Coordinates of C-alpha atoms (C1' of nucleotides) in Angstrom, one line a residue:
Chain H
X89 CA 34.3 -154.0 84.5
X90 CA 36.1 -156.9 85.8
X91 CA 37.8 -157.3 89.2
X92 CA 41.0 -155.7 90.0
X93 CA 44.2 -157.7 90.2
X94 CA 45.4 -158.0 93.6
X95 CA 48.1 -156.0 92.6
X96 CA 46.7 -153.0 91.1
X97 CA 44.1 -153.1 94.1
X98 CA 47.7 -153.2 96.3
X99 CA 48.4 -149.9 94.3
X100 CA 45.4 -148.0 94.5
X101 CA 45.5 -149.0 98.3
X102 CA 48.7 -147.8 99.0
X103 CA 47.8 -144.4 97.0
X104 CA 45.0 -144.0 99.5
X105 CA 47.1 -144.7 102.6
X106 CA 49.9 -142.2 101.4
X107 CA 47.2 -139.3 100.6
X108 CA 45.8 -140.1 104.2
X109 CA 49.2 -140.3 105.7
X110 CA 49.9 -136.8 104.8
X111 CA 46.3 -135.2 105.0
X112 CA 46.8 -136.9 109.1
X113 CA 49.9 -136.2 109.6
X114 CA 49.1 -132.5 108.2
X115 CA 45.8 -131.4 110.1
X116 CA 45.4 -134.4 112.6
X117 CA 42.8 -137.0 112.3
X118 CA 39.8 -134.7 113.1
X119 CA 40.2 -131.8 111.0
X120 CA 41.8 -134.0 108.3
X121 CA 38.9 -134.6 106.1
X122 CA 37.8 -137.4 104.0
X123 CA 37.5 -135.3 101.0
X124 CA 40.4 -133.6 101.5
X125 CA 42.2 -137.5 101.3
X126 CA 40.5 -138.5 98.9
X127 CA 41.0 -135.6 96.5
X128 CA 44.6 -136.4 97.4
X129 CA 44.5 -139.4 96.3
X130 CA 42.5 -138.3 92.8
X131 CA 39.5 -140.5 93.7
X132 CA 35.7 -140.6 94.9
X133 CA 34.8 -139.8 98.4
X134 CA 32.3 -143.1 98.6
X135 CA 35.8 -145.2 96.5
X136 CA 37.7 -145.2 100.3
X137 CA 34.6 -146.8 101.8
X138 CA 35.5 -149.7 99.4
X139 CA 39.3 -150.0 100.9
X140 CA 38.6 -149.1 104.4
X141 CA 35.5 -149.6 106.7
X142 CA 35.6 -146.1 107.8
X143 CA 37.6 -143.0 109.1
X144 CA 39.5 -144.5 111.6
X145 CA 40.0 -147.8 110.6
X146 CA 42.0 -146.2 108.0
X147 CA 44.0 -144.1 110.4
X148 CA 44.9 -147.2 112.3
X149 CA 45.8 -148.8 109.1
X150 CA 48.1 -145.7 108.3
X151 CA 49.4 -146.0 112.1
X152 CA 50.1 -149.5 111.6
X153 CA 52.3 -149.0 108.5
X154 CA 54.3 -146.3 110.0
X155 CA 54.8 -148.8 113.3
X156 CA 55.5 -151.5 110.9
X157 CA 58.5 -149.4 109.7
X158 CA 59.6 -148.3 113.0
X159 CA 59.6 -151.7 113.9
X160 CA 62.0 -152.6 111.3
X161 CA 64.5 -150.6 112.1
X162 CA 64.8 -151.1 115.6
X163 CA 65.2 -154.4 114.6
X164 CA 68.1 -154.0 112.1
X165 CA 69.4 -151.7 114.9
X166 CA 69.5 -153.9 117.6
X167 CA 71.2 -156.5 115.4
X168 CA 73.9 -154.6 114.4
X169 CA 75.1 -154.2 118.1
X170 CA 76.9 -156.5 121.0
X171 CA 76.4 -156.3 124.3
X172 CA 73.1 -155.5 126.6
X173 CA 73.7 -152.1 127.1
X174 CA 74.3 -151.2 123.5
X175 CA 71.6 -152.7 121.7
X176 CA 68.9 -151.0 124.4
X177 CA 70.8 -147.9 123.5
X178 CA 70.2 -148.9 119.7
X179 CA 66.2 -149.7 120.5
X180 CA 66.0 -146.4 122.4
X181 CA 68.0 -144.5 119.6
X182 CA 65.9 -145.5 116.9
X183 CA 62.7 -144.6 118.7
X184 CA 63.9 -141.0 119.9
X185 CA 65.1 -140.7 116.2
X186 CA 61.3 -141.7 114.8
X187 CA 59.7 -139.0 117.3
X188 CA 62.2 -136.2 115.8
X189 CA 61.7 -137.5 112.3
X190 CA 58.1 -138.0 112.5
X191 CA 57.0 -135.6 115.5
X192 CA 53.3 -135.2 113.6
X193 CA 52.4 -139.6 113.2
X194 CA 53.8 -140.0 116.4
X195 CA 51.5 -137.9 118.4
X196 CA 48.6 -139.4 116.4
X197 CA 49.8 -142.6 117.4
X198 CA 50.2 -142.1 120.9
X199 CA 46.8 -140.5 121.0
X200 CA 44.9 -143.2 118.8
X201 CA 46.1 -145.9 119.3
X202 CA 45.8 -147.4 122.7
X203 CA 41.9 -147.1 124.6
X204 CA 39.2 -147.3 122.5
X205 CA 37.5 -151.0 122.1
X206 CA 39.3 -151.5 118.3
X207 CA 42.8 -151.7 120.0
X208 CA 43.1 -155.3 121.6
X209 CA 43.3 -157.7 118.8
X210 CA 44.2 -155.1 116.6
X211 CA 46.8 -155.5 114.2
X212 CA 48.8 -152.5 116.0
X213 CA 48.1 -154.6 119.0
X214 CA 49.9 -157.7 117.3
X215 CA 52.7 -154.8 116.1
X216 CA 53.0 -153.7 119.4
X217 CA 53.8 -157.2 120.8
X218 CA 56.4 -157.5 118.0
X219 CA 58.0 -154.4 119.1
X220 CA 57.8 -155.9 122.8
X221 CA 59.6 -158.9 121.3
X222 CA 62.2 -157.2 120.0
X223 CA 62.9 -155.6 123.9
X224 CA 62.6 -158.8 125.4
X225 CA 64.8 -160.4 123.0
X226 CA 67.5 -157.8 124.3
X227 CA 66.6 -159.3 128.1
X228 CA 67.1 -163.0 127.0
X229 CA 70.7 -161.5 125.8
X230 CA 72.0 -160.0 128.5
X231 CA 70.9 -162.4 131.3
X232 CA 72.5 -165.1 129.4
X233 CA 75.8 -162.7 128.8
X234 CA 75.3 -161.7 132.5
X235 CA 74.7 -158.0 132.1
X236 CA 71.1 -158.1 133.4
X237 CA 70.0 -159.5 136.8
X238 CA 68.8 -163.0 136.9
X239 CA 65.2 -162.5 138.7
X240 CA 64.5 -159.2 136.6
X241 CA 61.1 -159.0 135.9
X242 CA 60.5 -159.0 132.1
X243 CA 57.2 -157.2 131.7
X244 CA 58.2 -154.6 134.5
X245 CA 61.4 -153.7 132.8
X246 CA 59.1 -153.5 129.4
X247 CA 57.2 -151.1 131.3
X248 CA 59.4 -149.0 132.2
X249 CA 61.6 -148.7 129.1
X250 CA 58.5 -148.2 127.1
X251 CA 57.1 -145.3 129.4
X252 CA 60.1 -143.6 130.0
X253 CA 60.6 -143.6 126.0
X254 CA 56.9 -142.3 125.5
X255 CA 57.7 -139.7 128.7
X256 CA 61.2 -138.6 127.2
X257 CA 59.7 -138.8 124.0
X258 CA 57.0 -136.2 124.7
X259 CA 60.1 -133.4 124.4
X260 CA 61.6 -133.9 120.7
X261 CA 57.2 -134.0 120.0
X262 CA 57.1 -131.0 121.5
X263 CA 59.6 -129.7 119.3
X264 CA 62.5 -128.7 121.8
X265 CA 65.6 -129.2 120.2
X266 CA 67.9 -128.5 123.0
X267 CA 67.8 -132.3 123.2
X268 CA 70.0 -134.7 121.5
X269 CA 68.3 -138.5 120.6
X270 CA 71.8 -140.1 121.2
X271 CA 72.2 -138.8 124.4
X272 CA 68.7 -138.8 125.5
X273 CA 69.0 -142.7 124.9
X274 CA 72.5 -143.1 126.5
X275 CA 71.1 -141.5 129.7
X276 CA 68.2 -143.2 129.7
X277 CA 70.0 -146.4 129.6
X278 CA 72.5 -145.8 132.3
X279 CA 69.4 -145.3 134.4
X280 CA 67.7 -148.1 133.7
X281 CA 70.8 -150.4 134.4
X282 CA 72.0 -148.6 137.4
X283 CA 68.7 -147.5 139.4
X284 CA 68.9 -144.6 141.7
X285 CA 70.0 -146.3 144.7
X286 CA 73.9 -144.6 146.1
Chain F
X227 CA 17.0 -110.4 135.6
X228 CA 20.2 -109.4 137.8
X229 CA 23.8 -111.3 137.7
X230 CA 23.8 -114.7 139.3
X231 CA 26.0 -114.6 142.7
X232 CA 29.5 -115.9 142.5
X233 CA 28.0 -119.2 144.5
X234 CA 25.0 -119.9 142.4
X235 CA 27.1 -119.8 139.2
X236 CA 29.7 -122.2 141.0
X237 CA 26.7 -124.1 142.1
X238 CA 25.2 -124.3 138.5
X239 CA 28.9 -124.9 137.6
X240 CA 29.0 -127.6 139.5
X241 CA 26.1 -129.4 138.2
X242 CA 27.4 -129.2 134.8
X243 CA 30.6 -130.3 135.3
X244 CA 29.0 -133.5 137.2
X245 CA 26.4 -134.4 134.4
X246 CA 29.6 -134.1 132.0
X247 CA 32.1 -136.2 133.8
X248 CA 29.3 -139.2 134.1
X249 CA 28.4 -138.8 130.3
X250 CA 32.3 -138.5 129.2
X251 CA 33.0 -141.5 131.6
X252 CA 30.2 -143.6 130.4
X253 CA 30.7 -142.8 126.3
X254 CA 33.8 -141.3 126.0
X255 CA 34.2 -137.9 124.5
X256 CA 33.2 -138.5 121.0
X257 CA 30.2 -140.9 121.8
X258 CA 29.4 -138.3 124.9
X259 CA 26.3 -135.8 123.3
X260 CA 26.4 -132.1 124.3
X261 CA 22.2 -132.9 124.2
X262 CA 23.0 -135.5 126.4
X263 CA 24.8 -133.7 128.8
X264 CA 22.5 -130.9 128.9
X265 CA 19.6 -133.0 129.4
X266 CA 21.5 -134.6 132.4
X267 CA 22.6 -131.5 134.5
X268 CA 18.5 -130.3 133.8
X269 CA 19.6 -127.3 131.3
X270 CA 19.6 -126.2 127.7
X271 CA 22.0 -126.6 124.7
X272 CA 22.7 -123.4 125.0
X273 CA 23.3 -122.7 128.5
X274 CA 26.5 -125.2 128.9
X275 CA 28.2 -122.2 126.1
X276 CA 27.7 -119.6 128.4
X277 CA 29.9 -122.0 131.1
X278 CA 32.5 -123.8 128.7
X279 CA 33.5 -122.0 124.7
X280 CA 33.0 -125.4 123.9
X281 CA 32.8 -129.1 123.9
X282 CA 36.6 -129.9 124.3
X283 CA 36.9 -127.0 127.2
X284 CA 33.9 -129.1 129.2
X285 CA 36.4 -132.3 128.9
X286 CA 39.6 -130.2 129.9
X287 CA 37.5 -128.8 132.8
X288 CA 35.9 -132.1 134.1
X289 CA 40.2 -133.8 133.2
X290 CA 41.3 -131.0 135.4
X291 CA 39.0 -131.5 138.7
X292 CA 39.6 -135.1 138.4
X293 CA 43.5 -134.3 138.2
X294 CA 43.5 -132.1 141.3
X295 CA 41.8 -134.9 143.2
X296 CA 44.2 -137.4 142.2
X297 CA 47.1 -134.7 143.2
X298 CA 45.7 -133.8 146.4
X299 CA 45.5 -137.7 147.6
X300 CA 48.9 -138.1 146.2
X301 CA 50.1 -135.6 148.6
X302 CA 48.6 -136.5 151.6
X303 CA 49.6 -140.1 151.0
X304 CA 53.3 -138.6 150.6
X305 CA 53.2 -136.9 153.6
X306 CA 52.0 -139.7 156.2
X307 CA 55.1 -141.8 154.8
X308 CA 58.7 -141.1 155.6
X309 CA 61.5 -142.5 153.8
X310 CA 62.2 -142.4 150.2
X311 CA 60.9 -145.6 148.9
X312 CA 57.9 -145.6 151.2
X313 CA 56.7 -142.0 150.0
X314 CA 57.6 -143.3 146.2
X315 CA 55.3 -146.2 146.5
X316 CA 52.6 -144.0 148.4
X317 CA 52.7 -141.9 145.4
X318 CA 52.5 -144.8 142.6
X319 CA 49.7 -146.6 145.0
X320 CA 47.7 -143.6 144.7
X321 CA 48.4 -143.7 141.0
X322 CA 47.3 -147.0 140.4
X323 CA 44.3 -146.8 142.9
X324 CA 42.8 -144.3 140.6
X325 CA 43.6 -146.2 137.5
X326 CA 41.7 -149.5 139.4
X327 CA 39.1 -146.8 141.0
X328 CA 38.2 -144.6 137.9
X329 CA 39.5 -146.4 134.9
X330 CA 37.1 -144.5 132.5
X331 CA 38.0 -141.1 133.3
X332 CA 41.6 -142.1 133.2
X333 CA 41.6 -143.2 130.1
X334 CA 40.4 -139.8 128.9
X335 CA 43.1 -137.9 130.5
X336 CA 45.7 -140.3 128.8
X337 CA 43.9 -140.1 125.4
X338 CA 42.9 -136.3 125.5
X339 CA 45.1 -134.7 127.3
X340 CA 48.9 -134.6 126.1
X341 CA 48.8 -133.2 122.0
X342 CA 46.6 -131.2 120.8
X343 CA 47.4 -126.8 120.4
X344 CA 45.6 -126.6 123.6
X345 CA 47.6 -128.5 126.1
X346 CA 50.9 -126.3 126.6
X347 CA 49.7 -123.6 128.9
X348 CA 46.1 -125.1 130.0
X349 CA 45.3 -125.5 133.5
X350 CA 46.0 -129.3 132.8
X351 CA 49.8 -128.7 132.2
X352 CA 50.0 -126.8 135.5
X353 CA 48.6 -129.5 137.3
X354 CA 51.2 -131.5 135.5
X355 CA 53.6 -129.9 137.1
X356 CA 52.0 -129.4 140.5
X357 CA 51.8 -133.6 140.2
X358 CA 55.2 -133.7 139.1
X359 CA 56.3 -131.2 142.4
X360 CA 55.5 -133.8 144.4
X361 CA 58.0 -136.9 143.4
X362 CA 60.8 -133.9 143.0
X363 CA 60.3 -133.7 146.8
X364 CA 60.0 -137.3 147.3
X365 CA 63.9 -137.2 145.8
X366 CA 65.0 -134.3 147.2
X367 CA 64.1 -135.6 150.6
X368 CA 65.3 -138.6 149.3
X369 CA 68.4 -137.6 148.4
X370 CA 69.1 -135.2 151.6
X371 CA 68.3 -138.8 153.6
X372 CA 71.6 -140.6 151.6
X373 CA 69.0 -143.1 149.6
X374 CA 69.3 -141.4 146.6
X375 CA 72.3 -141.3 144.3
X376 CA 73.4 -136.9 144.1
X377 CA 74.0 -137.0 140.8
X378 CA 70.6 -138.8 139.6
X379 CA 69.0 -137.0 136.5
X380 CA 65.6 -135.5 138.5
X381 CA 64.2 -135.0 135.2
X382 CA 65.4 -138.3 133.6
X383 CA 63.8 -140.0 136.9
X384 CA 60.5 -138.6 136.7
X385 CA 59.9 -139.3 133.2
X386 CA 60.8 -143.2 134.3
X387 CA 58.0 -143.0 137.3
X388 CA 55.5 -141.4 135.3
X389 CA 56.1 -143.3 132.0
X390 CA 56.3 -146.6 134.0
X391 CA 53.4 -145.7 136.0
X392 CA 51.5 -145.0 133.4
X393 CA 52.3 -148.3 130.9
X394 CA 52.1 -150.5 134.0
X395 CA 48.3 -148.6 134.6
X396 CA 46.8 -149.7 131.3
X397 CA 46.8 -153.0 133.1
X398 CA 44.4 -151.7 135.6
X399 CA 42.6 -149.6 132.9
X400 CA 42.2 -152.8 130.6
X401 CA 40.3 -154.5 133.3
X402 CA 43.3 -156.8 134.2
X403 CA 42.2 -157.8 137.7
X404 CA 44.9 -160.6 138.4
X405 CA 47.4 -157.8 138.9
X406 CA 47.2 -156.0 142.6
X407 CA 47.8 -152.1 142.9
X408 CA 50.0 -152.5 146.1
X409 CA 52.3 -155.0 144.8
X410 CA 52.6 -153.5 141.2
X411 CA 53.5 -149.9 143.2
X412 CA 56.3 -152.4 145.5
X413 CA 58.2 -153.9 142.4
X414 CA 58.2 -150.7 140.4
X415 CA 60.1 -148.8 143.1
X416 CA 61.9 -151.7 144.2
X417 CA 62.8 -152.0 140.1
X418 CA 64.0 -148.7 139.8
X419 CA 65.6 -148.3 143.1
X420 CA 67.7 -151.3 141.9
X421 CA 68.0 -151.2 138.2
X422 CA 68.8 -153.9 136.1
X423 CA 72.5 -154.9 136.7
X424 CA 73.6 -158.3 138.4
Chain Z
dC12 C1' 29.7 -155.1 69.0
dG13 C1' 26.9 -155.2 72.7
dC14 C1' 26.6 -157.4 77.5
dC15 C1' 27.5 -157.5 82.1
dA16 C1' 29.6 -157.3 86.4
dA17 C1' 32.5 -154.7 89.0
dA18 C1' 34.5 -150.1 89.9
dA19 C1' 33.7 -145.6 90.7
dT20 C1' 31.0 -141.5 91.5
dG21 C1' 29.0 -137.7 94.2
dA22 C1' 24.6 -136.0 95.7
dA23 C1' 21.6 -137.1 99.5
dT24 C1' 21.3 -138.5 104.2
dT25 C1' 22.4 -138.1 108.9
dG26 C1' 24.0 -136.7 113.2
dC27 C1' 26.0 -133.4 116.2
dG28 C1' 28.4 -129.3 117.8
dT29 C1' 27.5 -124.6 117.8
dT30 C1' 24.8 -120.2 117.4
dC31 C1' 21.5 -116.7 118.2
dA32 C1' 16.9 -114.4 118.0
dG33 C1' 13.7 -114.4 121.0
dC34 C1' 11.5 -115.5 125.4
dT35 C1' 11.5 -115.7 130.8
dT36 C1' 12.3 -114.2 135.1
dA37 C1' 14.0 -111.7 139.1
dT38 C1' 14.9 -107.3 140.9
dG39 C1' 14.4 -102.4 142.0
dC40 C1' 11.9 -98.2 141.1
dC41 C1' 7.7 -95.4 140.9
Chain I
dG216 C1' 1.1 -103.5 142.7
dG217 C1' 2.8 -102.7 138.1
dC218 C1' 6.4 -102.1 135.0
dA219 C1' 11.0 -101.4 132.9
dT220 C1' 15.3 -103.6 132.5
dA221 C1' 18.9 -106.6 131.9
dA222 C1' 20.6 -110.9 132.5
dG223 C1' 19.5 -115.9 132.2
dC224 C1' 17.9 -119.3 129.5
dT225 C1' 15.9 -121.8 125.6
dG226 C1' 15.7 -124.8 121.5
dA227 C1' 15.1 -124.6 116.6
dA228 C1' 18.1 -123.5 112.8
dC229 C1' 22.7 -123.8 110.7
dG230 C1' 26.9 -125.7 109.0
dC231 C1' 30.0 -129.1 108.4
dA232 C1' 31.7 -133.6 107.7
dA233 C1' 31.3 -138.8 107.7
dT234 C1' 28.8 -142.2 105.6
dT235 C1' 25.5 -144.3 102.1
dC236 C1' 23.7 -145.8 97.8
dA237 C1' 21.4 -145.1 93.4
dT238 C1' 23.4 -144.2 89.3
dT239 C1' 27.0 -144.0 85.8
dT240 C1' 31.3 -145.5 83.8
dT241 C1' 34.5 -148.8 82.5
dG242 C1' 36.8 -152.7 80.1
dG243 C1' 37.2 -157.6 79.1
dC244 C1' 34.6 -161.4 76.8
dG245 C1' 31.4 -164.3 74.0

DNA sequence: CGCCAAAATGAATTGCGTTCAGCTTATGCC
DNA sequence: GGCATAAGCTGAACGCAATTCATTTTGGCG
């Protein structure tokens, strides 16, 4: 039998990451089962072994094609807007919207992905900087249009607006609906740029 | 044989708990053995079932102890301050201390603790609230004093802290020792005292 | 048409959490 | 002191799932 073609090994590849999307996103990553995915994807328990190293490694490789994605349309979001306060409104929006759209992948990434010794140098560590980029991009913005304090402190403000959006977050994941993404993301914004001070 | 005494079973509790909170800090909970535990605290298999229904209720039990420490130091810390942002960087001090002091066990709590059926209602998610208790005084008092803005979202706030706190702590966690725990609690509160605005 | 190398299989291996049938031990009663 | 009792305690056996690898299947090529 002669080698695949990269492309058709792209294929089968992509059928194994779409059965193990759903069989994690379905039962989590420990009761999801390798032959349950595999039977998903209509092949050989020992054939994933070929594609990915092991269990995990192809959670993290589902977990980095669902970032990936997120990614993307934070970016197209942020884009479409003007002004400082709009397009963190736009980042914040499109991450809130993920978590309702997605509640199942995003608790398996939040509780996969960072810790453990695979993380740093990762490829969701690389993703992670990309999504960071996109924040900081946002900064560079609105010092420069003078919406944002001159001596902020980049990484701090990262922090912050990455927590609070895991924290905040935790609530459409835990399925209450009594909240809105819009105006979970406008408040959060007005907080952020105002502080608490009187 | 008759019953064990309330004390010797705490005792015996005690010892258990111990061997599993070295074991889970020094493997992790998958990599941690229930053998190895076992063998630790001097005991059987079989005993640590009549203690714990199972592996995951041993972590939740250790998480929990380790929680209420954290939370009692937070409070005492709170309480020898006065002045809003003096008892809000006692509490994220005591935060990040931990994180510097214990960064295996934190770890845990951040990776095993939110998610999962078993979370919503556990002891854990009391504690959470107990924890959270104490920075709703913090602005309450805060408030009462005229440093805090009245119409400040409590809820919106604490998911900022706690978030922040807890993005800024993988620092600590990931073994970053350029950054210092008192002057990474100063800047957060001075950050979100402030906000971002010119 | 066979040949061969790569793909694909799935039964065997392995490791670990969990169970439970049996064994031990401390107490109180005769 | 001996013994009945009931609870504590043990550790080998079980089940389940990830991982491996010897074997089989496949399809292009000389």
């Amino acid at each position: 039998m002669p080698r695949l073609t990269d492309q058709s090994r792209r294929l089968r590849e992509d059928q194994l990451l779409a059965a193990a999307r759903r069989s994690f996103a379905d039962h989590g990553f420990e009761a999801a089962s390798i032959a349950g995915i595999a039977r998903g994807a209509g092949v050989s328990d020992g054939l994933l072994y070929r594609y990915f190293a092991d269990k995990r490694a192809l959670l993290l490789a589902v977990l980095a094609r669902f970032f990936e994605e997120l990614i993307d349309r934070a970016g197209a979001a942020v884009v479409a807007e003007a002004g400082f306060a709009a397009q963190l409104r736009a980042l914040t929006l499109t991450h809130f919207q993920t978590m309702v759209d997605h509640p199942a992948l995003c608790r398996l990434f939040l509780r996969q992905t960072r810790d453990a010794g695979d993380y740093l140098g990762s490829p969701i560590h690389d993703l992670t900087r990309r999504y960071a980029g996109v924040l900081t991009g946002i900064v560079a913005a609105g010092r420069a249009g003078g919406d944002v304090r001159a001596d902020l402190d980049d990484r701090l403000f990262r922090d912050l607006v990455f927590g609070g959006m895991e924290h905040i977050g935790w609530r459409f994941l835990d399925g209450d609906t009594r909240h809105d993404p819009r105006e979970a993301a406008a408040r959060l914004v007005a907080q952020l740029v105002e502080g608490c001070a009187p």
